[in-house]
Amino acid sequence: MTDWSSAGFATRAIHAGQDPEPRTGAVTVPVYQTSTFAQTAVGQHRGWEYGRSGNPTRDALETALASLEGGAHGLAFSSGLAAGDAVLRTLEPGDHVLLANDVYGGTYRQFARVHEPWGLAFDPVDLADFAAVEAAWRPETRMVWIETPTNPLMNVFDIAALAEVAHRRGALAVVDNTFATPYLQQPLLLGADVVVHSTTKYLGGHSDVVGGALVTSNERLADQVRFLQNAVGAVPGPWDAWLVLRGLKTLAARMRVHCDNAHEVVAALSELDAVRQVLWPGLEDHAGHEVAERQMRDYGGMVSFRVATEAAAVRACARFEVFTLAESLGGVESLVEHPGRMTHLSVAGSPLEVPGDLVRLSVGIEDVDDLIADLRKAIA
Ligand SMILES: *Cc1c(COP(=O)(O)O)cnc(C)c1O
């Protein structure tokens, strides 16, 4: 396998773990659509024995992801939530986790309704408020779960500072890097221990696959999670691994357009009277702007905004034509959604409830003039 570690990001996205196939020279990693692998003698195999424990297409994806995040080990899962679940299963009953107080609704639901009933304690905290972080810390706190920028309120947290606090107290810092992608932000290089992804979003990039992954350089945790990958079995099939791998190849090119389009969409939104507030870390008046400037390459393609009322937000969501009204994000096509009634319905009534007047955009890579005309029409 060629060593691409000194190559640039876009080069690694296309080549790391993706050498031409040795037997035929196929330039693209094949989809190894097989559940089992022939052994030459009892117990003697060529590195793969059964599809749950490993598959060459999945290996290629894991190698590429590890390279892009600057970590030693990549581990692919069947969804982002399955990857997060594997990380939390490395903890024990009685352990405590500090969770960002604005996260993907499904992450909160997993903490509250799956892991807490099994004995894991957690507290949502504003991770931008260090006094609050110190105050919420318990002797049994083992992990800080960071998501930045957050879904859907676009809060930004200081990864290096939080990793430092966690390490000083003997805990691990985990970052859900789904919104930023490794193109914009590399948490492991900022001191975090684990990066979690929903590869369903920007990494896959085409709204055609559900997947997840984590990357870490922590050997012990990597061993534990690799064991869980096989022992629990929430692994991606070869086709799904291949689709994410194909998406990765264009990640750098796509992210540049997502970011450029978001800059223009934000400028257009800011001029509309019906828009009360635009939430995007690239804005100078955004509370996390300075941290974002330090830890991100650009500000990403996710933009949220608030209008006068919940009714106005719901009405606007249904009036878009270029933006598709749908959950999810990070694909080439622009999407619009109402977090309160769609992606974040599961946090209604919880401390993470999101405002009803909020609209979330996933700004795609279409011609930006078409996106802006659509926005103006829908929100006018
Ligand atoms: C979508 C999402 C997840 C969950 O990923 P799935 O692939 O849907 O399981 C986790 N975190 C964030 C930030 C997300 O946007």
CSV table of C-alpha atoms and ligand atoms in Angstrom, one decimal:
chain,number,residue,atom,x,y,z
A,1,MET,CA,0.0,0.0,0.0
A,2,THR,CA,1.4,3.4,-1.0
A,3,ASP,CA,2.2,5.8,1.8
A,4,TRP,CA,0.3,9.1,1.1
A,5,SER,CA,0.9,10.6,4.5
A,6,SER,CA,2.9,13.6,3.2
A,7,ALA,CA,0.5,14.4,0.4
A,8,GLY,CA,-2.1,17.2,0.5
A,9,PHE,CA,-5.7,16.7,1.6
A,10,ALA,CA,-7.4,16.4,-1.8
A,11,THR,CA,-4.7,14.0,-3.0
A,12,ARG,CA,-5.2,11.8,0.1
A,13,ALA,CA,-8.9,11.8,-0.4
A,14,ILE,CA,-8.5,10.3,-3.8
A,15,HIS,CA,-5.5,8.0,-3.2
A,16,ALA,CA,-5.1,7.0,0.5
A,17,GLY,CA,-6.1,3.3,0.9
A,18,GLN,CA,-7.1,3.3,-2.8
A,19,ASP,CA,-4.1,1.9,-4.7
A,20,PRO,CA,-5.1,0.3,-8.1
A,21,GLU,CA,-6.3,-3.3,-7.5
A,22,PRO,CA,-3.2,-5.5,-8.0
A,23,ARG,CA,-4.6,-8.4,-10.0
A,24,THR,CA,-6.4,-6.5,-12.7
A,25,GLY,CA,-5.1,-2.9,-12.3
A,26,ALA,CA,-8.6,-1.6,-11.7
A,27,VAL,CA,-8.1,2.0,-10.8
A,28,THR,CA,-11.1,2.1,-8.6
A,29,VAL,CA,-11.3,0.0,-5.4
A,30,PRO,CA,-13.7,-2.8,-6.4
A,31,VAL,CA,-16.9,-3.5,-4.5
A,32,TYR,CA,-16.0,-6.8,-2.8
A,33,GLN,CA,-19.6,-8.1,-2.7
A,34,THR,CA,-18.9,-11.2,-0.7
A,35,SER,CA,-19.8,-12.4,2.7
A,36,THR,CA,-16.9,-14.8,3.2
A,37,PHE,CA,-13.3,-15.5,2.0
A,38,ALA,CA,-11.7,-18.8,1.0
A,39,GLN,CA,-9.0,-20.1,3.4
A,40,THR,CA,-5.9,-21.9,2.1
A,41,ALA,CA,-5.8,-24.2,5.1
A,42,VAL,CA,-7.8,-24.3,8.3
A,43,GLY,CA,-7.4,-21.0,10.1
A,44,GLN,CA,-5.2,-19.6,7.3
A,45,HIS,CA,-6.7,-16.7,5.4
A,46,ARG,CA,-5.4,-13.7,3.5
A,47,GLY,CA,-6.4,-11.0,5.9
A,48,TRP,CA,-10.2,-11.4,5.5
A,49,GLU,CA,-12.4,-14.2,6.8
A,50,TYR,CA,-15.9,-13.0,7.2
A,51,GLY,CA,-17.7,-9.9,6.0
A,52,ARG,CA,-18.7,-8.6,9.4
A,53,SER,CA,-15.1,-8.7,10.7
A,54,GLY,CA,-13.7,-7.1,7.6
A,55,ASN,CA,-14.0,-6.4,3.9
A,56,PRO,CA,-11.4,-4.9,1.5
A,57,THR,CA,-13.8,-2.2,0.3
A,58,ARG,CA,-14.5,-1.2,3.9
A,59,ASP,CA,-10.8,-1.3,4.7
A,60,ALA,CA,-10.1,1.1,1.9
A,61,LEU,CA,-12.7,3.5,3.3
A,62,GLU,CA,-11.3,3.2,6.8
A,63,THR,CA,-7.8,3.9,5.6
A,64,ALA,CA,-8.9,6.9,3.6
A,65,LEU,CA,-10.9,8.3,6.6
A,66,ALA,CA,-8.0,7.9,9.0
A,67,SER,CA,-5.7,9.7,6.6
A,68,LEU,CA,-8.1,12.6,6.2
A,69,GLU,CA,-8.6,13.1,9.9
A,70,GLY,CA,-4.9,12.6,10.7
A,71,GLY,CA,-5.5,9.6,12.9
A,72,ALA,CA,-4.1,6.1,13.1
A,73,HIS,CA,-7.3,4.1,13.0
A,74,GLY,CA,-10.5,4.5,11.0
A,75,LEU,CA,-13.6,2.4,11.7
A,76,ALA,CA,-16.6,2.4,9.5
A,77,PHE,CA,-20.2,1.8,10.7
A,78,SER,CA,-23.6,1.4,9.2
A,79,SER,CA,-24.7,4.9,10.4
A,80,GLY,CA,-23.4,7.9,12.3
A,81,LEU,CA,-25.5,6.9,15.3
A,82,ALA,CA,-24.0,3.4,15.3
A,83,ALA,CA,-20.5,4.9,15.3
A,84,GLY,CA,-21.5,7.1,18.3
A,85,ASP,CA,-23.0,4.1,20.1
A,86,ALA,CA,-19.7,2.2,19.7
A,87,VAL,CA,-17.8,5.0,21.4
A,88,LEU,CA,-20.3,5.2,24.3
A,89,ARG,CA,-20.1,1.4,24.7
A,90,THR,CA,-16.5,1.7,25.7
A,91,LEU,CA,-17.7,3.4,28.9
A,92,GLU,CA,-19.1,1.6,31.9
A,93,PRO,CA,-22.3,1.9,34.0
A,94,GLY,CA,-21.8,4.7,36.5
A,95,ASP,CA,-19.6,6.7,34.1
A,96,HIS,CA,-20.6,10.3,33.3
A,97,VAL,CA,-20.4,12.3,30.0
A,98,LEU,CA,-20.7,16.0,29.5
A,99,LEU,CA,-22.6,16.6,26.3
A,100,ALA,CA,-22.8,19.8,24.3
A,101,ASN,CA,-26.2,21.5,25.0
A,102,ASP,CA,-27.0,21.6,21.3
A,103,VAL,CA,-26.4,18.4,19.3
A,104,TYR,CA,-28.1,16.4,16.6
A,105,GLY,CA,-31.4,15.3,18.0
A,106,GLY,CA,-30.7,11.6,17.5
A,107,THR,CA,-27.5,11.9,19.5
A,108,TYR,CA,-29.4,13.3,22.4
A,109,ARG,CA,-32.1,10.6,22.1
A,110,GLN,CA,-29.5,7.9,22.1
A,111,PHE,CA,-28.0,9.3,25.3
A,112,ALA,CA,-31.3,9.8,27.0
A,113,ARG,CA,-33.2,6.7,25.9
A,114,VAL,CA,-30.6,4.1,25.2
A,115,HIS,CA,-27.5,4.7,27.3
A,116,GLU,CA,-28.9,6.4,30.3
A,117,PRO,CA,-31.3,3.6,31.1
A,118,TRP,CA,-28.3,1.2,30.9
A,119,GLY,CA,-26.5,3.2,33.6
A,120,LEU,CA,-24.5,5.9,31.8
A,121,ALA,CA,-25.1,9.4,33.3
A,122,PHE,CA,-24.8,12.6,31.2
A,123,ASP,CA,-25.4,16.3,31.4
A,124,PRO,CA,-26.0,18.7,28.6
A,125,VAL,CA,-23.8,21.8,29.2
A,126,ASP,CA,-22.9,24.9,27.3
A,127,LEU,CA,-19.4,23.9,26.3
A,128,ALA,CA,-18.5,27.5,25.4
A,129,ASP,CA,-18.9,28.4,29.1
A,130,PHE,CA,-15.8,27.0,30.9
A,131,ALA,CA,-17.2,27.9,34.4
A,132,ALA,CA,-20.3,25.8,33.5
A,133,VAL,CA,-18.0,23.0,32.3
A,134,GLU,CA,-16.0,23.0,35.5
A,135,ALA,CA,-19.2,23.1,37.6
A,136,ALA,CA,-20.8,20.2,35.8
A,137,TRP,CA,-17.7,18.0,36.1
A,138,ARG,CA,-18.0,15.0,38.4
A,139,PRO,CA,-15.4,12.6,39.7
A,140,GLU,CA,-16.9,10.0,37.4
A,141,THR,CA,-16.9,12.2,34.2
A,142,ARG,CA,-15.0,10.1,31.6
A,143,MET,CA,-15.9,11.9,28.4
A,144,VAL,CA,-16.8,15.3,26.9
A,145,TRP,CA,-18.9,14.9,23.8
A,146,ILE,CA,-18.4,17.9,21.5
A,147,GLU,CA,-20.3,18.8,18.4
A,148,THR,CA,-19.0,21.9,16.5
A,149,PRO,CA,-20.6,23.6,14.7
A,150,THR,CA,-23.7,22.3,16.3
A,151,ASN,CA,-26.8,21.0,14.6
A,152,PRO,CA,-29.0,23.1,14.2
A,153,LEU,CA,-28.0,26.2,16.1
A,154,MET,CA,-24.5,26.5,14.7
A,155,ASN,CA,-22.8,27.0,18.0
A,156,VAL,CA,-19.0,26.7,17.9
A,157,PHE,CA,-16.9,25.2,20.7
A,158,ASP,CA,-13.2,25.4,21.3
A,159,ILE,CA,-11.9,21.9,20.6
A,160,ALA,CA,-8.3,22.5,21.8
A,161,ALA,CA,-9.4,24.1,25.1
A,162,LEU,CA,-12.0,21.5,25.8
A,163,ALA,CA,-9.5,18.6,25.0
A,164,GLU,CA,-7.1,20.3,27.4
A,165,VAL,CA,-9.7,20.4,30.2
A,166,ALA,CA,-10.7,16.8,29.6
A,167,HIS,CA,-7.1,15.5,29.6
A,168,ARG,CA,-6.2,17.4,32.8
A,169,ARG,CA,-9.1,15.6,34.4
A,170,GLY,CA,-8.4,12.2,32.9
A,171,ALA,CA,-11.3,12.1,30.4
A,172,LEU,CA,-11.5,11.8,26.7
A,173,ALA,CA,-12.6,14.5,24.2
A,174,VAL,CA,-14.9,13.2,21.4
A,175,VAL,CA,-15.9,15.5,18.5
A,176,ASP,CA,-18.8,14.9,16.1
A,177,ASN,CA,-17.2,16.4,13.0
A,178,THR,CA,-20.1,15.8,10.7
A,179,PHE,CA,-20.9,19.5,10.0
A,180,ALA,CA,-17.3,20.6,9.4
A,181,THR,CA,-15.8,17.5,7.7
A,182,PRO,CA,-12.0,17.0,7.9
A,183,TYR,CA,-11.6,19.4,5.0
A,184,LEU,CA,-12.6,22.3,7.3
A,185,GLN,CA,-11.6,21.1,10.7
A,186,GLN,CA,-9.3,18.3,12.1
A,187,PRO,CA,-10.2,17.7,15.7
A,188,LEU,CA,-7.4,15.1,16.4
A,189,LEU,CA,-4.8,17.6,15.4
A,190,LEU,CA,-6.4,20.0,17.9
A,191,GLY,CA,-6.0,17.5,20.7
A,192,ALA,CA,-9.3,15.5,20.6
A,193,ASP,CA,-9.1,11.8,21.1
A,194,VAL,CA,-11.9,10.6,18.8
A,195,VAL,CA,-13.7,12.0,15.8
A,196,VAL,CA,-17.2,10.7,15.0
A,197,HIS,CA,-18.9,11.2,11.6
A,198,SER,CA,-22.2,10.6,10.0
A,199,THR,CA,-20.8,9.8,6.6
A,200,THR,CA,-24.4,10.1,5.3
A,201,LYS,CA,-23.8,13.8,5.1
A,202,TYR,CA,-20.8,15.6,3.5
A,203,LEU,CA,-18.4,12.6,3.3
A,204,GLY,CA,-20.9,10.6,1.2
A,205,GLY,CA,-22.0,13.9,-0.2
A,206,HIS,CA,-24.7,12.7,-2.6
A,207,SER,CA,-27.7,11.8,-0.4
A,208,ASP,CA,-27.5,8.2,-1.6
A,209,VAL,CA,-26.1,6.3,1.4
A,210,VAL,CA,-26.4,6.1,5.2
A,211,GLY,CA,-23.2,5.5,7.1
A,212,GLY,CA,-20.9,6.4,10.0
A,213,ALA,CA,-17.3,6.3,11.1
A,214,LEU,CA,-14.9,7.2,13.8
A,215,VAL,CA,-11.2,7.9,13.7
A,216,THR,CA,-8.8,7.8,16.6
A,217,SER,CA,-5.1,7.4,17.4
A,218,ASN,CA,-5.9,6.0,20.9
A,219,GLU,CA,-4.8,2.3,20.5
A,220,ARG,CA,-6.8,1.0,23.4
A,221,LEU,CA,-10.0,2.7,22.3
A,222,ALA,CA,-9.4,1.5,18.7
A,223,ASP,CA,-9.0,-2.1,19.9
A,224,GLN,CA,-12.2,-1.8,21.9
A,225,VAL,CA,-14.2,-0.3,19.0
A,226,ARG,CA,-12.8,-2.8,16.5
A,227,PHE,CA,-14.0,-5.6,18.8
A,228,LEU,CA,-17.4,-3.9,19.0
A,229,GLN,CA,-17.6,-3.5,15.2
A,230,ASN,CA,-17.4,-7.3,15.0
A,231,ALA,CA,-19.1,-8.3,18.2
A,232,VAL,CA,-22.1,-6.0,17.8
A,233,GLY,CA,-22.1,-5.9,14.0
A,234,ALA,CA,-23.3,-2.5,12.9
A,235,VAL,CA,-21.0,-2.4,9.9
A,236,PRO,CA,-21.6,-1.0,6.4
A,237,GLY,CA,-22.0,-3.4,3.5
A,238,PRO,CA,-19.4,-3.2,0.7
A,239,TRP,CA,-21.7,-1.1,-1.6
A,240,ASP,CA,-22.3,1.5,1.1
A,241,ALA,CA,-18.6,1.6,2.0
A,242,TRP,CA,-17.8,2.1,-1.7
A,243,LEU,CA,-20.4,4.9,-2.1
A,244,VAL,CA,-18.8,6.8,0.8
A,245,LEU,CA,-15.4,6.2,-0.7
A,246,ARG,CA,-16.5,7.6,-4.0
A,247,GLY,CA,-18.0,10.6,-2.2
A,248,LEU,CA,-14.7,11.3,-0.4
A,249,LYS,CA,-12.8,11.7,-3.6
A,250,THR,CA,-14.6,15.0,-4.4
A,251,LEU,CA,-14.9,16.2,-0.8
A,252,ALA,CA,-12.3,19.0,-1.1
A,253,ALA,CA,-13.8,20.3,-4.4
A,254,ARG,CA,-17.4,20.1,-3.1
A,255,MET,CA,-16.6,21.8,0.3
A,256,ARG,CA,-15.1,24.8,-1.5
A,257,VAL,CA,-18.3,25.3,-3.4
A,258,HIS,CA,-20.5,24.6,-0.4
A,259,CYS,CA,-18.6,27.3,1.5
A,260,ASP,CA,-18.5,29.8,-1.3
A,261,ASN,CA,-22.3,29.4,-1.9
A,262,ALA,CA,-23.0,29.7,1.9
A,263,HIS,CA,-21.0,33.0,2.0
A,264,GLU,CA,-23.4,34.4,-0.7
A,265,VAL,CA,-26.5,32.9,0.7
A,266,VAL,CA,-25.8,34.4,4.2
A,267,ALA,CA,-25.2,37.8,2.6
A,268,ALA,CA,-28.6,37.6,0.8
A,269,LEU,CA,-30.4,36.3,3.9
A,270,SER,CA,-29.0,39.2,6.0
A,271,GLU,CA,-30.7,41.7,3.7
A,272,LEU,CA,-34.2,40.2,4.0
A,273,ASP,CA,-36.5,42.0,6.4
A,274,ALA,CA,-38.3,38.8,7.3
A,275,VAL,CA,-35.1,37.3,8.6
A,276,ARG,CA,-34.5,38.2,12.3
A,277,GLN,CA,-31.2,36.5,12.8
A,278,VAL,CA,-28.8,34.5,10.7
A,279,LEU,CA,-26.8,31.8,12.5
A,280,TRP,CA,-23.5,31.0,10.7
A,281,PRO,CA,-20.0,31.0,12.3
A,282,GLY,CA,-18.6,33.1,9.4
A,283,LEU,CA,-20.5,36.1,10.6
A,284,GLU,CA,-18.4,38.5,12.7
A,285,ASP,CA,-21.2,38.9,15.3
A,286,HIS,CA,-21.5,35.2,15.8
A,287,ALA,CA,-20.5,34.3,19.4
A,288,GLY,CA,-18.1,31.6,18.1
A,289,HIS,CA,-16.6,33.5,15.2
A,290,GLU,CA,-13.1,33.9,16.6
A,291,VAL,CA,-12.9,30.2,17.6
A,292,ALA,CA,-14.2,29.2,14.2
A,293,GLU,CA,-11.6,31.4,12.5
A,294,ARG,CA,-8.9,29.7,14.5
A,295,GLN,CA,-10.0,26.0,14.2
A,296,MET,CA,-11.7,25.9,10.8
A,297,ARG,CA,-10.5,26.5,7.3
A,298,ASP,CA,-13.8,28.1,6.2
A,299,TYR,CA,-17.3,28.2,7.8
A,300,GLY,CA,-19.2,25.4,6.1
A,301,GLY,CA,-22.4,25.0,4.1
A,302,MET,CA,-24.9,24.8,6.9
A,303,VAL,CA,-26.8,28.0,7.6
A,304,SER,CA,-29.7,28.5,10.1
A,305,PHE,CA,-31.9,31.5,10.4
A,306,ARG,CA,-34.8,32.7,12.5
A,307,VAL,CA,-38.0,34.4,11.3
A,308,ALA,CA,-40.8,36.1,13.2
A,309,THR,CA,-42.9,33.1,14.3
A,310,GLU,CA,-43.0,29.3,14.0
A,311,ALA,CA,-45.9,29.6,11.6
A,312,ALA,CA,-43.8,31.9,9.3
A,313,ALA,CA,-40.9,29.4,9.5
A,314,VAL,CA,-43.2,26.4,8.6
A,315,ARG,CA,-44.7,28.4,5.7
A,316,ALA,CA,-41.4,29.4,4.3
A,317,CYS,CA,-40.0,25.9,4.4
A,318,ALA,CA,-42.8,24.7,2.1
A,319,ARG,CA,-42.3,27.5,-0.5
A,320,PHE,CA,-38.8,26.6,-1.7
A,321,GLU,CA,-38.4,25.1,-5.1
A,322,VAL,CA,-34.7,24.7,-5.7
A,323,PHE,CA,-34.0,23.8,-2.0
A,324,THR,CA,-35.8,20.5,-1.4
A,325,LEU,CA,-37.8,20.2,1.9
A,326,ALA,CA,-36.1,17.2,3.5
A,327,GLU,CA,-34.2,16.0,6.5
A,328,SER,CA,-30.4,15.3,6.2
A,329,LEU,CA,-27.7,17.6,4.9
A,330,GLY,CA,-24.3,17.7,3.2
A,331,GLY,CA,-25.4,16.5,-0.3
A,332,VAL,CA,-24.7,18.3,-3.6
A,333,GLU,CA,-28.4,19.4,-3.6
A,334,SER,CA,-29.6,22.2,-1.4
A,335,LEU,CA,-32.1,21.2,1.4
A,336,VAL,CA,-34.3,23.2,3.7
A,337,GLU,CA,-36.0,21.9,6.9
A,338,HIS,CA,-37.8,23.0,10.0
A,339,PRO,CA,-35.6,21.5,12.9
A,340,GLY,CA,-38.3,21.8,15.5
A,341,ARG,CA,-40.8,19.6,13.6
A,342,MET,CA,-38.4,17.5,11.6
A,343,THR,CA,-34.8,16.5,12.6
A,344,HIS,CA,-35.1,17.7,16.2
A,345,LEU,CA,-38.6,16.6,17.0
A,346,SER,CA,-37.0,14.0,19.4
A,347,VAL,CA,-35.7,16.8,21.6
A,348,ALA,CA,-39.0,18.6,22.0
A,349,GLY,CA,-39.7,19.2,25.7
A,350,SER,CA,-36.0,18.4,26.6
A,351,PRO,CA,-33.3,20.9,27.6
A,352,LEU,CA,-32.2,20.8,24.0
A,353,GLU,CA,-35.5,21.9,22.4
A,354,VAL,CA,-34.9,24.2,19.5
A,355,PRO,CA,-36.8,27.4,18.7
A,356,GLY,CA,-39.9,27.0,16.5
A,357,ASP,CA,-39.0,30.0,14.4
A,358,LEU,CA,-35.8,28.4,13.2
A,359,VAL,CA,-35.2,27.2,9.6
A,360,ARG,CA,-32.1,25.2,8.6
A,361,LEU,CA,-30.5,25.2,5.2
A,362,SER,CA,-27.9,22.8,3.8
A,363,VAL,CA,-26.5,24.9,1.0
A,364,GLY,CA,-25.7,22.8,-2.0
A,365,ILE,CA,-23.4,23.3,-4.9
A,366,GLU,CA,-25.9,24.5,-7.5
A,367,ASP,CA,-25.5,27.9,-9.2
A,368,VAL,CA,-25.7,30.3,-6.3
A,369,ASP,CA,-27.9,32.8,-8.2
A,370,ASP,CA,-30.6,30.1,-8.4
A,371,LEU,CA,-30.4,29.5,-4.7
A,372,ILE,CA,-30.6,33.1,-3.8
A,373,ALA,CA,-33.6,33.7,-6.1
A,374,ASP,CA,-35.3,30.7,-4.5
A,375,LEU,CA,-34.6,32.1,-1.0
A,376,ARG,CA,-36.0,35.5,-1.8
A,377,LYS,CA,-39.2,34.1,-3.3
A,378,ALA,CA,-39.7,31.7,-0.4
A,379,ILE,CA,-39.1,34.2,2.4
A,380,ALA,CA,-40.6,37.3,0.9
B,1,LIG,C1,-27.0,13.0,10.9
B,1,LIG,C2,-26.2,13.2,12.0
B,1,LIG,C3,-25.8,12.2,12.9
B,1,LIG,C4,-26.4,10.8,12.8
B,1,LIG,O1,-25.9,10.2,11.7
B,1,LIG,P1,-26.8,9.0,10.9
B,1,LIG,O2,-25.9,8.7,9.8
B,1,LIG,O3,-28.1,9.7,10.5
B,1,LIG,O4,-27.0,7.9,11.9
B,1,LIG,C5,-25.0,12.5,14.0
B,1,LIG,N1,-24.5,13.7,14.1
B,1,LIG,C6,-24.8,14.8,13.3
B,1,LIG,C7,-24.2,16.1,13.6
B,1,LIG,C8,-25.6,14.5,12.2
B,1,LIG,O5,-25.9,15.6,11.4
